JSON list of C-alpha atoms in Angstrom, two decimals:
[
{"chain": "T", "resi": 275, "resn": "MET", "atom": "CA", "xyz": [-12.56, 11.36, 14.51]},
{"chain": "T", "resi": 276, "resn": "LYS", "atom": "CA", "xyz": [-9.80, 9.20, 15.99]},
{"chain": "T", "resi": 277, "resn": "ILE", "atom": "CA", "xyz": [-7.00, 8.69, 13.47]},
{"chain": "T", "resi": 278, "resn": "ALA", "atom": "CA", "xyz": [-3.97, 6.40, 13.35]},
{"chain": "T", "resi": 279, "resn": "ILE", "atom": "CA", "xyz": [-1.01, 6.93, 10.98]},
{"chain": "T", "resi": 280, "resn": "ALA", "atom": "CA", "xyz": [1.17, 4.20, 9.48]},
{"chain": "T", "resi": 281, "resn": "ASP", "atom": "CA", "xyz": [4.26, 5.45, 7.60]},
{"chain": "T", "resi": 282, "resn": "ASP", "atom": "CA", "xyz": [7.88, 4.36, 8.01]},
{"chain": "T", "resi": 283, "resn": "HIS", "atom": "CA", "xyz": [9.25, 7.94, 7.98]},
{"chain": "T", "resi": 284, "resn": "ALA", "atom": "CA", "xyz": [9.05, 9.68, 11.37]},
{"chain": "T", "resi": 285, "resn": "VAL", "atom": "CA", "xyz": [9.31, 13.16, 9.84]},
{"chain": "T", "resi": 286, "resn": "VAL", "atom": "CA", "xyz": [6.40, 12.40, 7.51]},
{"chain": "T", "resi": 287, "resn": "ARG", "atom": "CA", "xyz": [4.26, 11.12, 10.39]},
{"chain": "T", "resi": 288, "resn": "THR", "atom": "CA", "xyz": [4.98, 14.29, 12.36]},
{"chain": "T", "resi": 289, "resn": "GLY", "atom": "CA", "xyz": [3.93, 16.39, 9.39]},
{"chain": "T", "resi": 290, "resn": "TYR", "atom": "CA", "xyz": [0.69, 14.44, 9.04]},
{"chain": "T", "resi": 291, "resn": "ARG", "atom": "CA", "xyz": [-0.08, 14.85, 12.72]},
{"chain": "T", "resi": 292, "resn": "ARG", "atom": "CA", "xyz": [0.47, 18.62, 12.71]},
{"chain": "T", "resi": 293, "resn": "LEU", "atom": "CA", "xyz": [-1.63, 19.04, 9.59]},
{"chain": "T", "resi": 294, "resn": "LEU", "atom": "CA", "xyz": [-4.50, 16.90, 10.84]},
{"chain": "T", "resi": 295, "resn": "GLU", "atom": "CA", "xyz": [-4.60, 18.53, 14.26]},
{"chain": "T", "resi": 296, "resn": "LEU", "atom": "CA", "xyz": [-5.41, 21.85, 12.61]},
{"chain": "T", "resi": 297, "resn": "ASP", "atom": "CA", "xyz": [-8.91, 20.39, 12.54]},
{"chain": "T", "resi": 298, "resn": "ASP", "atom": "CA", "xyz": [-10.41, 20.39, 16.04]},
{"chain": "T", "resi": 299, "resn": "SER", "atom": "CA", "xyz": [-12.65, 17.44, 15.15]},
{"chain": "T", "resi": 300, "resn": "VAL", "atom": "CA", "xyz": [-9.61, 15.20, 14.56]},
{"chain": "T", "resi": 301, "resn": "GLU", "atom": "CA", "xyz": [-7.45, 13.41, 17.13]},
{"chain": "T", "resi": 302, "resn": "VAL", "atom": "CA", "xyz": [-4.34, 11.42, 16.18]},
{"chain": "T", "resi": 303, "resn": "VAL", "atom": "CA", "xyz": [-4.32, 8.50, 18.62]},
{"chain": "T", "resi": 304, "resn": "ALA", "atom": "CA", "xyz": [-1.42, 6.35, 17.33]},
{"chain": "T", "resi": 305, "resn": "GLU", "atom": "CA", "xyz": [1.52, 6.26, 14.94]},
{"chain": "T", "resi": 306, "resn": "PHE", "atom": "CA", "xyz": [3.27, 3.23, 13.42]},
{"chain": "T", "resi": 307, "resn": "ALA", "atom": "CA", "xyz": [6.46, 2.71, 11.42]},
{"chain": "T", "resi": 308, "resn": "ASP", "atom": "CA", "xyz": [5.38, -0.62, 9.92]},
{"chain": "T", "resi": 309, "resn": "GLY", "atom": "CA", "xyz": [2.27, -2.53, 8.99]},
{"chain": "T", "resi": 310, "resn": "GLU", "atom": "CA", "xyz": [2.61, -5.28, 11.59]},
{"chain": "T", "resi": 311, "resn": "SER", "atom": "CA", "xyz": [2.61, -2.78, 14.49]},
{"chain": "T", "resi": 312, "resn": "ALA", "atom": "CA", "xyz": [-0.46, -1.11, 13.04]},
{"chain": "T", "resi": 313, "resn": "TYR", "atom": "CA", "xyz": [-2.23, -4.45, 12.67]},
{"chain": "T", "resi": 314, "resn": "ARG", "atom": "CA", "xyz": [-1.53, -5.51, 16.27]},
{"chain": "T", "resi": 315, "resn": "TRP", "atom": "CA", "xyz": [-2.50, -2.18, 17.84]},
{"chain": "T", "resi": 316, "resn": "LEU", "atom": "CA", "xyz": [-5.63, -1.61, 15.80]},
{"chain": "T", "resi": 317, "resn": "GLY", "atom": "CA", "xyz": [-6.80, -5.13, 16.51]},
{"chain": "T", "resi": 318, "resn": "ALA", "atom": "CA", "xyz": [-6.85, -4.33, 20.23]},
{"chain": "T", "resi": 319, "resn": "ASN", "atom": "CA", "xyz": [-7.57, -0.58, 20.32]},
{"chain": "T", "resi": 320, "resn": "GLY", "atom": "CA", "xyz": [-10.06, 1.80, 18.82]},
{"chain": "T", "resi": 321, "resn": "ALA", "atom": "CA", "xyz": [-9.63, 4.17, 15.88]},
{"chain": "T", "resi": 322, "resn": "ASP", "atom": "CA", "xyz": [-12.01, 5.46, 13.25]},
{"chain": "T", "resi": 323, "resn": "LEU", "atom": "CA", "xyz": [-9.54, 5.90, 10.40]},
{"chain": "T", "resi": 324, "resn": "LEU", "atom": "CA", "xyz": [-6.08, 4.68, 9.46]},
{"chain": "T", "resi": 325, "resn": "ILE", "atom": "CA", "xyz": [-3.91, 6.73, 7.10]},
{"chain": "T", "resi": 326, "resn": "LEU", "atom": "CA", "xyz": [-1.74, 4.08, 5.47]},
{"chain": "T", "resi": 327, "resn": "ASP", "atom": "CA", "xyz": [1.39, 4.25, 3.33]},
{"chain": "T", "resi": 328, "resn": "LEU", "atom": "CA", "xyz": [1.89, 1.33, 0.94]},
{"chain": "T", "resi": 329, "resn": "SER", "atom": "CA", "xyz": [5.70, 1.12, 1.10]},
{"chain": "T", "resi": 330, "resn": "MET", "atom": "CA", "xyz": [6.79, 0.03, 4.58]},
{"chain": "T", "resi": 331, "resn": "PRO", "atom": "CA", "xyz": [9.14, -2.56, 6.10]},
{"chain": "T", "resi": 332, "resn": "GLY", "atom": "CA", "xyz": [7.84, -6.07, 6.73]},
{"chain": "T", "resi": 333, "resn": "ARG", "atom": "CA", "xyz": [4.38, -6.78, 5.40]},
{"chain": "T", "resi": 334, "resn": "GLY", "atom": "CA", "xyz": [3.52, -4.30, 2.68]},
{"chain": "T", "resi": 335, "resn": "GLY", "atom": "CA", "xyz": [0.65, -1.88, 2.87]},
{"chain": "T", "resi": 336, "resn": "LEU", "atom": "CA", "xyz": [-1.69, -3.91, 0.67]},
{"chain": "T", "resi": 337, "resn": "ALA", "atom": "CA", "xyz": [-1.27, -7.03, 2.78]},
{"chain": "T", "resi": 338, "resn": "THR", "atom": "CA", "xyz": [-1.77, -5.00, 5.96]},
{"chain": "T", "resi": 339, "resn": "LEU", "atom": "CA", "xyz": [-4.89, -3.44, 4.49]},
{"chain": "T", "resi": 340, "resn": "GLN", "atom": "CA", "xyz": [-6.38, -6.81, 3.63]},
{"chain": "T", "resi": 341, "resn": "ARG", "atom": "CA", "xyz": [-5.62, -8.24, 7.07]},
{"chain": "T", "resi": 342, "resn": "LEU", "atom": "CA", "xyz": [-7.13, -5.23, 8.83]},
{"chain": "T", "resi": 343, "resn": "ARG", "atom": "CA", "xyz": [-10.22, -5.46, 6.64]},
{"chain": "T", "resi": 344, "resn": "GLN", "atom": "CA", "xyz": [-10.76, -8.99, 7.94]},
{"chain": "T", "resi": 345, "resn": "ARG", "atom": "CA", "xyz": [-9.92, -8.30, 11.58]},
{"chain": "T", "resi": 346, "resn": "VAL", "atom": "CA", "xyz": [-11.35, -4.78, 12.03]},
{"chain": "T", "resi": 347, "resn": "PRO", "atom": "CA", "xyz": [-14.02, -4.44, 9.32]},
{"chain": "T", "resi": 348, "resn": "GLN", "atom": "CA", "xyz": [-15.41, -1.20, 10.77]},
{"chain": "T", "resi": 349, "resn": "LEU", "atom": "CA", "xyz": [-12.05, 0.57, 10.43]},
{"chain": "T", "resi": 350, "resn": "ARG", "atom": "CA", "xyz": [-11.84, 2.99, 7.52]},
{"chain": "T", "resi": 351, "resn": "VAL", "atom": "CA", "xyz": [-8.53, 3.24, 5.67]},
{"chain": "T", "resi": 352, "resn": "LEU", "atom": "CA", "xyz": [-7.16, 6.09, 3.58]},
{"chain": "T", "resi": 353, "resn": "VAL", "atom": "CA", "xyz": [-4.13, 5.17, 1.48]},
{"chain": "T", "resi": 354, "resn": "PHE", "atom": "CA", "xyz": [-1.68, 8.08, 1.29]},
{"chain": "T", "resi": 355, "resn": "THR", "atom": "CA", "xyz": [1.24, 7.13, -0.90]},
{"chain": "T", "resi": 356, "resn": "MET", "atom": "CA", "xyz": [3.82, 8.34, -3.41]},
{"chain": "T", "resi": 357, "resn": "HIS", "atom": "CA", "xyz": [2.53, 5.86, -6.01]},
{"chain": "T", "resi": 358, "resn": "GLU", "atom": "CA", "xyz": [0.33, 7.56, -8.63]},
{"chain": "T", "resi": 359, "resn": "SER", "atom": "CA", "xyz": [-0.49, 4.40, -10.59]},
{"chain": "T", "resi": 360, "resn": "PRO", "atom": "CA", "xyz": [-4.26, 3.99, -11.17]},
{"chain": "T", "resi": 361, "resn": "THR", "atom": "CA", "xyz": [-3.80, 0.22, -11.28]},
{"chain": "T", "resi": 362, "resn": "LEU", "atom": "CA", "xyz": [-2.18, 0.25, -7.84]},
{"chain": "T", "resi": 363, "resn": "ALA", "atom": "CA", "xyz": [-5.05, 2.40, -6.60]},
{"chain": "T", "resi": 364, "resn": "ALA", "atom": "CA", "xyz": [-7.45, -0.22, -7.94]},
{"chain": "T", "resi": 365, "resn": "GLN", "atom": "CA", "xyz": [-5.56, -2.90, -6.00]},
{"chain": "T", "resi": 366, "resn": "ALA", "atom": "CA", "xyz": [-5.87, -0.87, -2.80]},
{"chain": "T", "resi": 367, "resn": "LEU", "atom": "CA", "xyz": [-9.57, -0.17, -3.26]},
{"chain": "T", "resi": 368, "resn": "ARG", "atom": "CA", "xyz": [-10.23, -3.82, -4.01]},
{"chain": "T", "resi": 369, "resn": "ALA", "atom": "CA", "xyz": [-8.33, -4.77, -0.84]},
{"chain": "T", "resi": 370, "resn": "GLY", "atom": "CA", "xyz": [-10.64, -2.55, 1.21]},
{"chain": "T", "resi": 371, "resn": "ALA", "atom": "CA", "xyz": [-9.32, 1.04, 1.13]},
{"chain": "T", "resi": 372, "resn": "HIS", "atom": "CA", "xyz": [-11.89, 3.81, 1.46]},
{"chain": "T", "resi": 373, "resn": "GLY", "atom": "CA", "xyz": [-9.81, 6.36, -0.45]},
{"chain": "T", "resi": 374, "resn": "TYR", "atom": "CA", "xyz": [-6.50, 6.80, -2.28]},
{"chain": "T", "resi": 375, "resn": "ILE", "atom": "CA", "xyz": [-4.51, 10.05, -2.16]},
{"chain": "T", "resi": 376, "resn": "THR", "atom": "CA", "xyz": [-1.01, 10.63, -3.50]},
{"chain": "T", "resi": 377, "resn": "LYS", "atom": "CA", "xyz": [1.70, 12.48, -1.60]},
{"chain": "T", "resi": 378, "resn": "SER", "atom": "CA", "xyz": [2.12, 14.90, -4.50]},
{"chain": "T", "resi": 379, "resn": "SER", "atom": "CA", "xyz": [-1.30, 16.33, -3.62]},
{"chain": "T", "resi": 380, "resn": "ALA", "atom": "CA", "xyz": [-1.66, 19.69, -1.90]},
{"chain": "T", "resi": 381, "resn": "PRO", "atom": "CA", "xyz": [-1.68, 19.48, 1.94]},
{"chain": "T", "resi": 382, "resn": "GLN", "atom": "CA", "xyz": [-5.32, 20.52, 2.08]},
{"chain": "T", "resi": 383, "resn": "THR", "atom": "CA", "xyz": [-6.17, 17.43, 0.02]},
{"chain": "T", "resi": 384, "resn": "LEU", "atom": "CA", "xyz": [-5.36, 15.16, 2.97]},
{"chain": "T", "resi": 385, "resn": "LEU", "atom": "CA", "xyz": [-7.67, 17.07, 5.31]},
{"chain": "T", "resi": 386, "resn": "ASP", "atom": "CA", "xyz": [-10.41, 17.13, 2.68]},
{"chain": "T", "resi": 387, "resn": "ALA", "atom": "CA", "xyz": [-10.02, 13.38, 2.12]},
{"chain": "T", "resi": 388, "resn": "VAL", "atom": "CA", "xyz": [-10.33, 12.63, 5.84]},
{"chain": "T", "resi": 389, "resn": "ARG", "atom": "CA", "xyz": [-13.51, 14.68, 6.03]},
{"chain": "T", "resi": 390, "resn": "GLU", "atom": "CA", "xyz": [-14.92, 13.06, 2.90]},
{"chain": "T", "resi": 391, "resn": "ILE", "atom": "CA", "xyz": [-14.37, 9.57, 4.30]},
{"chain": "T", "resi": 392, "resn": "GLY", "atom": "CA", "xyz": [-16.09, 10.74, 7.49]},
{"chain": "T", "resi": 393, "resn": "ARG", "atom": "CA", "xyz": [-19.12, 11.59, 5.35]},
{"chain": "T", "resi": 394, "resn": "GLY", "atom": "CA", "xyz": [-19.05, 8.17, 3.71]},
{"chain": "T", "resi": 395, "resn": "GLY", "atom": "CA", "xyz": [-17.27, 9.20, 0.51]},
{"chain": "T", "resi": 396, "resn": "CYS", "atom": "CA", "xyz": [-14.33, 7.65, -1.36]},
{"chain": "T", "resi": 397, "resn": "PRO", "atom": "CA", "xyz": [-11.75, 10.38, -2.11]},
{"chain": "T", "resi": 398, "resn": "LEU", "atom": "CA", "xyz": [-9.30, 9.84, -4.98]},
{"chain": "T", "resi": 399, "resn": "SER", "atom": "CA", "xyz": [-6.43, 11.99, -6.18]},
{"chain": "T", "resi": 400, "resn": "ILE", "atom": "CA", "xyz": [-7.19, 13.75, -9.45]},
{"chain": "T", "resi": 401, "resn": "GLU", "atom": "CA", "xyz": [-4.61, 11.76, -11.43]},
{"chain": "T", "resi": 402, "resn": "VAL", "atom": "CA", "xyz": [-6.07, 8.50, -10.10]},
{"chain": "T", "resi": 403, "resn": "ALA", "atom": "CA", "xyz": [-9.72, 9.46, -10.54]},
{"chain": "T", "resi": 404, "resn": "GLU", "atom": "CA", "xyz": [-9.20, 10.55, -14.15]},
{"chain": "T", "resi": 405, "resn": "ALA", "atom": "CA", "xyz": [-7.52, 7.29, -15.11]},
{"chain": "T", "resi": 406, "resn": "ARG", "atom": "CA", "xyz": [-9.26, 4.85, -12.78]},
{"chain": "T", "resi": 407, "resn": "PRO", "atom": "CA", "xyz": [-9.29, 1.49, -14.55]},
{"chain": "T", "resi": 408, "resn": "GLY", "atom": "CA", "xyz": [-12.58, -0.06, -15.54]},
{"chain": "T", "resi": 409, "resn": "THR", "atom": "CA", "xyz": [-13.30, -3.63, -16.47]},
{"chain": "T", "resi": 410, "resn": "ASP", "atom": "CA", "xyz": [-11.96, -3.73, -20.03]},
{"chain": "T", "resi": 411, "resn": "VAL", "atom": "CA", "xyz": [-8.88, -5.36, -21.51]},
{"chain": "T", "resi": 412, "resn": "THR", "atom": "CA", "xyz": [-6.64, -2.46, -20.54]},
{"chain": "T", "resi": 413, "resn": "ILE", "atom": "CA", "xyz": [-6.43, -3.78, -16.98]},
{"chain": "T", "resi": 414, "resn": "PRO", "atom": "CA", "xyz": [-3.02, -5.50, -16.68]},
{"chain": "T", "resi": 415, "resn": "ALA", "atom": "CA", "xyz": [-2.31, -9.04, -15.54]},
{"chain": "T", "resi": 416, "resn": "HIS", "atom": "CA", "xyz": [-1.07, -8.08, -12.06]},
{"chain": "T", "resi": 417, "resn": "GLN", "atom": "CA", "xyz": [-4.65, -7.20, -11.10]},
{"chain": "T", "resi": 418, "resn": "SER", "atom": "CA", "xyz": [-5.14, -10.94, -10.60]},
{"chain": "T", "resi": 419, "resn": "LEU", "atom": "CA", "xyz": [-2.59, -11.00, -7.77]},
{"chain": "T", "resi": 420, "resn": "SER", "atom": "CA", "xyz": [-3.63, -11.02, -4.13]},
{"chain": "T", "resi": 421, "resn": "PRO", "atom": "CA", "xyz": [-2.35, -8.08, -2.03]},
{"chain": "T", "resi": 422, "resn": "ARG", "atom": "CA", "xyz": [0.36, -10.30, -0.53]},
{"chain": "T", "resi": 423, "resn": "GLU", "atom": "CA", "xyz": [1.41, -11.57, -3.95]},
{"chain": "T", "resi": 424, "resn": "PHE", "atom": "CA", "xyz": [1.46, -8.03, -5.28]},
{"chain": "T", "resi": 425, "resn": "ASP", "atom": "CA", "xyz": [3.75, -6.85, -2.47]},
{"chain": "T", "resi": 426, "resn": "LEU", "atom": "CA", "xyz": [6.16, -9.68, -3.23]},
{"chain": "T", "resi": 427, "resn": "PHE", "atom": "CA", "xyz": [5.87, -9.05, -6.96]},
{"chain": "T", "resi": 428, "resn": "LEU", "atom": "CA", "xyz": [7.20, -5.52, -6.41]},
{"chain": "T", "resi": 429, "resn": "LEU", "atom": "CA", "xyz": [10.10, -6.89, -4.37]},
{"chain": "T", "resi": 430, "resn": "PHE", "atom": "CA", "xyz": [11.00, -9.33, -7.13]},
{"chain": "T", "resi": 431, "resn": "ALA", "atom": "CA", "xyz": [10.66, -6.58, -9.73]},
{"chain": "T", "resi": 432, "resn": "ARG", "atom": "CA", "xyz": [13.15, -4.47, -7.80]},
{"chain": "T", "resi": 433, "resn": "GLY", "atom": "CA", "xyz": [15.69, -7.28, -8.10]},
{"chain": "T", "resi": 434, "resn": "ASN", "atom": "CA", "xyz": [15.41, -8.92, -4.67]},
{"chain": "T", "resi": 435, "resn": "SER", "atom": "CA", "xyz": [16.27, -12.61, -4.54]},
{"chain": "T", "resi": 436, "resn": "VAL", "atom": "CA", "xyz": [14.15, -15.28, -2.87]},
{"chain": "T", "resi": 437, "resn": "GLU", "atom": "CA", "xyz": [16.74, -15.60, -0.09]},
{"chain": "T", "resi": 438, "resn": "HIS", "atom": "CA", "xyz": [16.90, -11.86, 0.53]},
{"chain": "T", "resi": 439, "resn": "ILE", "atom": "CA", "xyz": [13.12, -11.51, 0.73]},
{"chain": "T", "resi": 440, "resn": "ALA", "atom": "CA", "xyz": [12.86, -14.50, 3.06]},
{"chain": "T", "resi": 441, "resn": "ALA", "atom": "CA", "xyz": [15.50, -13.10, 5.41]},
{"chain": "T", "resi": 442, "resn": "GLN", "atom": "CA", "xyz": [14.13, -9.56, 5.43]},
{"chain": "T", "resi": 443, "resn": "HIS", "atom": "CA", "xyz": [10.49, -10.53, 5.92]},
{"chain": "T", "resi": 444, "resn": "CYS", "atom": "CA", "xyz": [10.80, -13.51, 8.28]},
{"chain": "T", "resi": 445, "resn": "LEU", "atom": "CA", "xyz": [9.54, -16.04, 5.75]},
{"chain": "T", "resi": 446, "resn": "SER", "atom": "CA", "xyz": [10.92, -19.39, 4.70]},
{"chain": "T", "resi": 447, "resn": "THR", "atom": "CA", "xyz": [12.59, -19.62, 1.32]},
{"chain": "T", "resi": 448, "resn": "LYS", "atom": "CA", "xyz": [10.03, -22.29, 0.39]},
{"chain": "T", "resi": 449, "resn": "THR", "atom": "CA", "xyz": [7.16, -19.90, 1.11]},
{"chain": "T", "resi": 450, "resn": "VAL", "atom": "CA", "xyz": [8.72, -17.13, -0.95]},
{"chain": "T", "resi": 451, "resn": "SER", "atom": "CA", "xyz": [9.47, -19.57, -3.78]},
{"chain": "T", "resi": 452, "resn": "ASN", "atom": "CA", "xyz": [5.85, -20.71, -3.76]},
{"chain": "T", "resi": 453, "resn": "TYR", "atom": "CA", "xyz": [4.70, -17.08, -4.01]},
{"chain": "T", "resi": 454, "resn": "GLN", "atom": "CA", "xyz": [7.18, -16.52, -6.84]},
{"chain": "T", "resi": 455, "resn": "SER", "atom": "CA", "xyz": [5.76, -19.49, -8.75]},
{"chain": "T", "resi": 456, "resn": "ALA", "atom": "CA", "xyz": [2.20, -18.25, -8.25]},
{"chain": "T", "resi": 457, "resn": "ILE", "atom": "CA", "xyz": [3.15, -14.76, -9.41]},
{"chain": "T", "resi": 458, "resn": "ARG", "atom": "CA", "xyz": [4.86, -16.12, -12.52]},
{"chain": "T", "resi": 459, "resn": "HIS", "atom": "CA", "xyz": [1.85, -18.29, -13.31]},
{"chain": "T", "resi": 460, "resn": "LYS", "atom": "CA", "xyz": [-0.67, -15.46, -12.91]},
{"chain": "T", "resi": 461, "resn": "THR", "atom": "CA", "xyz": [1.31, -12.79, -14.75]},
{"chain": "T", "resi": 462, "resn": "GLY", "atom": "CA", "xyz": [3.16, -14.88, -17.32]},
{"chain": "T", "resi": 463, "resn": "LEU", "atom": "CA", "xyz": [6.41, -13.14, -16.32]},
{"chain": "T", "resi": 464, "resn": "GLY", "atom": "CA", "xyz": [9.24, -15.65, -16.02]},
{"chain": "T", "resi": 465, "resn": "SER", "atom": "CA", "xyz": [12.27, -13.64, -14.88]},
{"chain": "T", "resi": 466, "resn": "THR", "atom": "CA", "xyz": [13.19, -10.76, -12.61]},
{"chain": "T", "resi": 467, "resn": "LEU", "atom": "CA", "xyz": [14.03, -8.65, -15.63]},
{"chain": "T", "resi": 468, "resn": "GLU", "atom": "CA", "xyz": [10.60, -9.27, -17.17]},
{"chain": "T", "resi": 469, "resn": "MET", "atom": "CA", "xyz": [8.94, -8.35, -13.87]},
{"chain": "T", "resi": 470, "resn": "TYR", "atom": "CA", "xyz": [10.98, -5.16, -13.64]},
{"chain": "T", "resi": 471, "resn": "ARG", "atom": "CA", "xyz": [10.16, -4.11, -17.20]},
{"chain": "T", "resi": 472, "resn": "TYR", "atom": "CA", "xyz": [6.47, -4.90, -16.68]},
{"chain": "T", "resi": 473, "resn": "ALA", "atom": "CA", "xyz": [6.31, -2.97, -13.37]},
{"chain": "T", "resi": 474, "resn": "GLU", "atom": "CA", "xyz": [8.19, -0.02, -14.87]},
{"chain": "T", "resi": 475, "resn": "ARG", "atom": "CA", "xyz": [5.89, 0.04, -17.90]},
{"chain": "T", "resi": 476, "resn": "HIS", "atom": "CA", "xyz": [2.81, 0.17, -15.68]},
{"chain": "T", "resi": 477, "resn": "GLY", "atom": "CA", "xyz": [4.21, 2.80, -13.32]},
{"chain": "T", "resi": 478, "resn": "LEU", "atom": "CA", "xyz": [4.33, 0.50, -10.29]},
{"chain": "T", "resi": 479, "resn": "LEU", "atom": "CA", "xyz": [7.89, 1.21, -9.16]},
{"chain": "T", "resi": 480, "resn": "SER", "atom": "CA", "xyz": [7.80, 5.01, -9.16]},
{"chain": "T", "resi": 481, "resn": "SER", "atom": "CA", "xyz": [11.38, 6.20, -8.65]},
{"chain": "T", "resi": 482, "resn": "ALA", "atom": "CA", "xyz": [12.63, 2.90, -7.23]},
{"chain": "T", "resi": 483, "resn": "THR", "atom": "CA", "xyz": [15.67, 1.27, -8.85]},
{"chain": "T", "resi": 484, "resn": "PRO", "atom": "CA", "xyz": [16.16, -2.51, -8.91]},
{"chain": "T", "resi": 485, "resn": "GLU", "atom": "CA", "xyz": [19.04, -3.77, -6.79]},
{"chain": "T", "resi": 486, "resn": "ARG", "atom": "CA", "xyz": [20.08, -6.34, -9.37]},
{"chain": "T", "resi": 487, "resn": "LEU", "atom": "CA", "xyz": [18.57, -8.00, -12.42]},
{"chain": "T", "resi": 488, "resn": "GLN", "atom": "CA", "xyz": [18.96, -11.61, -13.38]}
]
């Protein structure tokens, strides 16, 4: 199985590679530090599976996942992230992920997940599988957001301004403002503080701390 790895930490990628190459049936063919590089390379080159982190510079992991699903539909994607939120896992699976494993899992879990996807399965971390959301009223409002909107929602929740997001992600302030309006409309959250409190309550920010609240 040819595998690509997308994670913004070089040490983490090296650890993944060494672990995966313990299996003779696995070959790591590419590594990426951001979603855009992964999208460009995988659109032009072959791989069977992408191991994808959700928190990376530029386009977030969910947006990258959705774009890859459209451009390279045969590519399988395993999300490997620090986020243990079942609702975030649901977002990833809905965007096209074939499995969702948290970084708090034992190392063997990653190898097992890769093999399970190779057999056509959908591996989930225990904490995600046990609390996987269904279709009842307990599913929160942010489930209505697109992957791109969800990525930006997390940036707003962490206290980033429209101008800061636009500058950091090569977007116009008008585009970011339009996303902000759509997010507010879909979630009913009117301020950065409300977004932060909502995201914190639903376990979407993990250990992240907002830069500033307005």
